[in-house]
Coordinates of C-alpha atoms in Angstrom, one line a residue:
X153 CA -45.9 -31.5 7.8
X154 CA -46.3 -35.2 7.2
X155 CA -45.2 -34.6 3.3
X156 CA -42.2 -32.8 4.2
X157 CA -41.4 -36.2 6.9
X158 CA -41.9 -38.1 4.3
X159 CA -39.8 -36.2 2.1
X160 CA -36.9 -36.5 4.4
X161 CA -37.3 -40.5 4.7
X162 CA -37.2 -40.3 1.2
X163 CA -33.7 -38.6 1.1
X164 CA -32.6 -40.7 3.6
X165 CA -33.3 -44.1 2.5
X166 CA -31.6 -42.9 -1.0
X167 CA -28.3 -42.1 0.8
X168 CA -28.3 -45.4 2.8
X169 CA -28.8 -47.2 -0.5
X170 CA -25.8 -45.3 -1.7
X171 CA -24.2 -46.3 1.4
X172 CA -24.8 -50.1 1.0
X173 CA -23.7 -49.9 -2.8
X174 CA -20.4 -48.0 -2.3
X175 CA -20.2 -51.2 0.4
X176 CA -20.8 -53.6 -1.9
X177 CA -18.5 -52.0 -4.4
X178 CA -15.6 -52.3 -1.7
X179 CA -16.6 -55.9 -0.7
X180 CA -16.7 -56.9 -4.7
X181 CA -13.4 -55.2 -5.1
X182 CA -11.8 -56.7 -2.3
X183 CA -11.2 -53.9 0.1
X184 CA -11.7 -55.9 3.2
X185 CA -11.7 -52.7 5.6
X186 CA -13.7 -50.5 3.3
X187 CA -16.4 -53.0 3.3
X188 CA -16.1 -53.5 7.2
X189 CA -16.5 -49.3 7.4
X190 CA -19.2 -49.3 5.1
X191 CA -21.2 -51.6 7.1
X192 CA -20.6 -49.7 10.5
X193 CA -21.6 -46.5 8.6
X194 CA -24.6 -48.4 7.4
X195 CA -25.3 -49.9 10.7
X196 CA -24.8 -46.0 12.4
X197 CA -27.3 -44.6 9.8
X198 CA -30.3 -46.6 12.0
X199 CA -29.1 -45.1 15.5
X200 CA -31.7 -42.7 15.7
X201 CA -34.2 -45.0 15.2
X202 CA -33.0 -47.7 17.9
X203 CA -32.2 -44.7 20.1
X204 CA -35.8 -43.7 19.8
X205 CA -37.2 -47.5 20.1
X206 CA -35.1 -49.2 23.1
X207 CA -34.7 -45.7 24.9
X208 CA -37.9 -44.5 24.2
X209 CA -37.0 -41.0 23.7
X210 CA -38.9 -39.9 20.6
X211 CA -36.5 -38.1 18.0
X212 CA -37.9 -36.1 14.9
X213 CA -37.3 -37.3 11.3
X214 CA -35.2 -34.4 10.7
X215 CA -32.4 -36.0 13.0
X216 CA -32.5 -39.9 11.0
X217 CA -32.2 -37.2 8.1
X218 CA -29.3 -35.3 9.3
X219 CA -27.7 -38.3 10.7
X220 CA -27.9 -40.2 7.0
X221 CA -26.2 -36.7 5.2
X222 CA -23.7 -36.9 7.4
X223 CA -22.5 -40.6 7.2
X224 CA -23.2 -40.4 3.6
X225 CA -21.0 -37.2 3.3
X226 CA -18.2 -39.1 5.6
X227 CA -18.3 -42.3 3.9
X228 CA -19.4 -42.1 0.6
X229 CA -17.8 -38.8 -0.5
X230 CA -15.6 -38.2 2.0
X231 CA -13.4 -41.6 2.2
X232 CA -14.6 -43.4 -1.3
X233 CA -14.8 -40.1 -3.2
X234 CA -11.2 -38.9 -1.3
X235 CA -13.0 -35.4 -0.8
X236 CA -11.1 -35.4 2.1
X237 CA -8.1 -34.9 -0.1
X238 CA -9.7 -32.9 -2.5
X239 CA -11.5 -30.6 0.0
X240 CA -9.0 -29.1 2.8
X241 CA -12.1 -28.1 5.1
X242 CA -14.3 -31.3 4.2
X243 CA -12.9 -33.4 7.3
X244 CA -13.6 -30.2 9.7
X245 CA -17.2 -29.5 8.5
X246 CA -18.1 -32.6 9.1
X247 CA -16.7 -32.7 12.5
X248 CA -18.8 -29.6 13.4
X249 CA -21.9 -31.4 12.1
X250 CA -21.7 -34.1 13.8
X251 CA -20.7 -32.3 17.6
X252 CA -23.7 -30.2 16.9
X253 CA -25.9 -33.3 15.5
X254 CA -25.1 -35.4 19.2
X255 CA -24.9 -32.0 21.2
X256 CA -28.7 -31.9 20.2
X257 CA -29.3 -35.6 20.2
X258 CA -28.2 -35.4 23.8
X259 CA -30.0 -32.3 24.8
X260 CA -33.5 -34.2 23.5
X261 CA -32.7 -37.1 25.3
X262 CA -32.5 -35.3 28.3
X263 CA -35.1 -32.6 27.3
X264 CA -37.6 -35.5 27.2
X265 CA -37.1 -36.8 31.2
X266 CA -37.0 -32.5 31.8
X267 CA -40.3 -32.0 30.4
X268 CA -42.0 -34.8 31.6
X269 CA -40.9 -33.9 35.4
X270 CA -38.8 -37.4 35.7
X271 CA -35.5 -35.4 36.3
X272 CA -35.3 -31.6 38.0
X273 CA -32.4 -30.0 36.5
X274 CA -31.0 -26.3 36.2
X275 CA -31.3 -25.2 32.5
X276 CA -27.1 -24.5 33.1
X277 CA -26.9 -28.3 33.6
X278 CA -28.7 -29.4 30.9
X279 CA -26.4 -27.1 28.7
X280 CA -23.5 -28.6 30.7
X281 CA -24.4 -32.1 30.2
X282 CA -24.8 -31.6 26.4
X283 CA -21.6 -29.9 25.9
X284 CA -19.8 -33.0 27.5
X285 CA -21.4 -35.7 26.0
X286 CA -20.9 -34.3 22.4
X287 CA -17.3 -33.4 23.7
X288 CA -16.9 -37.1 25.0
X289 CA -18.1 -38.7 21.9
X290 CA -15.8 -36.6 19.7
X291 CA -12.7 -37.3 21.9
X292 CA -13.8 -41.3 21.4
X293 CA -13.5 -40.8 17.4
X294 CA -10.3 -39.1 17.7
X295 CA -8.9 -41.7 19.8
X296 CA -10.5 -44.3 17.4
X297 CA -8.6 -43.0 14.3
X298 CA -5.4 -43.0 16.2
X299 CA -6.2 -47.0 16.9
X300 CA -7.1 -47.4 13.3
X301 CA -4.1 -45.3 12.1
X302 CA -1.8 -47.7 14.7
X303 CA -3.4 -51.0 13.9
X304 CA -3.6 -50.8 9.8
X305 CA -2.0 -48.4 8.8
X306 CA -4.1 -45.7 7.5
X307 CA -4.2 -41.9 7.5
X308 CA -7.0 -40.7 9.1
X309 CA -5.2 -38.5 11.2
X310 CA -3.5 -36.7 8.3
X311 CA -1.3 -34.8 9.8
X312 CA -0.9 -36.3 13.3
X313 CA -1.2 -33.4 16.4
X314 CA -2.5 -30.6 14.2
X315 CA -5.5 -32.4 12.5
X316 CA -6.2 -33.7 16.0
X317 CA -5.9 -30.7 17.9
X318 CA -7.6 -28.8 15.6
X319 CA -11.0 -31.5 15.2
X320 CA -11.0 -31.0 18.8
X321 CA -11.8 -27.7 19.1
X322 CA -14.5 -27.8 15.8
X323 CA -15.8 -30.2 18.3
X324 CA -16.3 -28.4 21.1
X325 CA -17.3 -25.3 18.9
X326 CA -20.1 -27.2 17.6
X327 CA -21.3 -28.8 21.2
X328 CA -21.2 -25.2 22.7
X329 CA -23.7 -24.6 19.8
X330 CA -26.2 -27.1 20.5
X331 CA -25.3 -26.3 24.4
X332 CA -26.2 -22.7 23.8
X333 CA -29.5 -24.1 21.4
X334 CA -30.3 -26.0 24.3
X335 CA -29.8 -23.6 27.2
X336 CA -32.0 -20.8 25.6
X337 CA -35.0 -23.0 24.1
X338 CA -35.5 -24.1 28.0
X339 CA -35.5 -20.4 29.1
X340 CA -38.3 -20.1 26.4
X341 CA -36.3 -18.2 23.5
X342 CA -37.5 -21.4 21.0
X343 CA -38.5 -18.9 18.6
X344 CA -34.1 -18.3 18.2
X345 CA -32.9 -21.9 17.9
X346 CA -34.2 -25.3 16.6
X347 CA -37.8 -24.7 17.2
X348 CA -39.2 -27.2 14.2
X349 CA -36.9 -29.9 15.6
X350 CA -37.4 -29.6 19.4
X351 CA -41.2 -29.0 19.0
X352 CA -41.3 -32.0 17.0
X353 CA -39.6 -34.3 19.9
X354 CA -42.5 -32.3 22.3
X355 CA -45.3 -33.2 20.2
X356 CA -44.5 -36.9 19.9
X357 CA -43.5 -37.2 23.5
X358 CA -47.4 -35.6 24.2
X359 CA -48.8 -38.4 21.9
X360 CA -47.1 -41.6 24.0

């Protein structure tokens, strides 16, 4: 499998290069805020890999992988391109994505301290603790594009209560799935959900 890691690197690094030029681009150009985005989005593209260095929980390529499509599709396409304008479901895909991308983040991180007997936990807990924290983080954005909406007058709410409302619940749609991934891969059902990923977190984990 280490071709198919490197593959994914691969694919990664290119999207954070087209991160940095669309950056750049802004920064050239001008666009104060779209270069200040850019540069958080470029920054975010790297949390997997400082998660898995100063919290030592070891996360599988796949995630730095999903992590980079994601920002890429957000940034890049999403507020550069305007496919949020061109797409009506772009801005709600990407919210499921990224609820199930922490949901799992967070089940790993706490799938780690399960496995190695440093927490005892009931499975339903471990499901519970996932659903909230990608839940939690999704409320945060929300209440970020309201600040950003209120302070400079953007529109990344769109259409105010509705768009909100409605990212919630593809947020909490998509941190029930990783909840439900979670819950059933520590009952042993890992041949249903996410076994490549999880089994590449377990193997690491045995190598440290």
């Amino acid at each position: 499998e280490s071709w198919i890691n490197r593959i994914e690197l691969t694919i990664a690094l290119v999207l954070q290069v087209g991160i940095l030029i669309v950056t750049v681009g802004a920064l050239v150009e001008r666009q104060w805020l779209g270069a200040f985005s850019g540069s958080i989005v470029l920054l975010l593209t790297f949390a997997p890999a400082l998660i898995e260095r100063h919290l030592r929980v070891p996360l599988p390529v796949e995630l730095t992988l999903i992590t980079s499509v994601f920002l890429y599709a957000s940034f890049a396409l999403g507020e550069a391109r305007d496919f949020y304008e061109k797409i009506w479901w772009w801005d709600l895909a990407l919210h499921g994505v990224a609820a199930l991308t922490i949901g799992i983040i967070g089940f790993l991180s706490i799938y780690v301290f399960y496995m190695t007997h440093r927490i005892q936990i009931a499975a339903g807990w471990i499901a519970t603790i996932t659903f909230a924290l990608a839940v939690s983080l999704g409320t945060i954005w929300e209440i970020f594009e309201f600040l950003m909406d209120w302070n400079f007058g953007l529109n990344m709410q769109k259409s105010g209560l509705v768009d909100t409302m409605t990212d919630l619940m593809i947020n909490a749609a998509g941190a029930a799935i990783a909840a439900v991934i979670g819950y059933f891969y520590v009952h042993g059902n890992d041949g249903l959900y996410g076994r490549r990923i999880i089994r590449a977190v377990i193997d690491r984990q045995a190598k440290t």
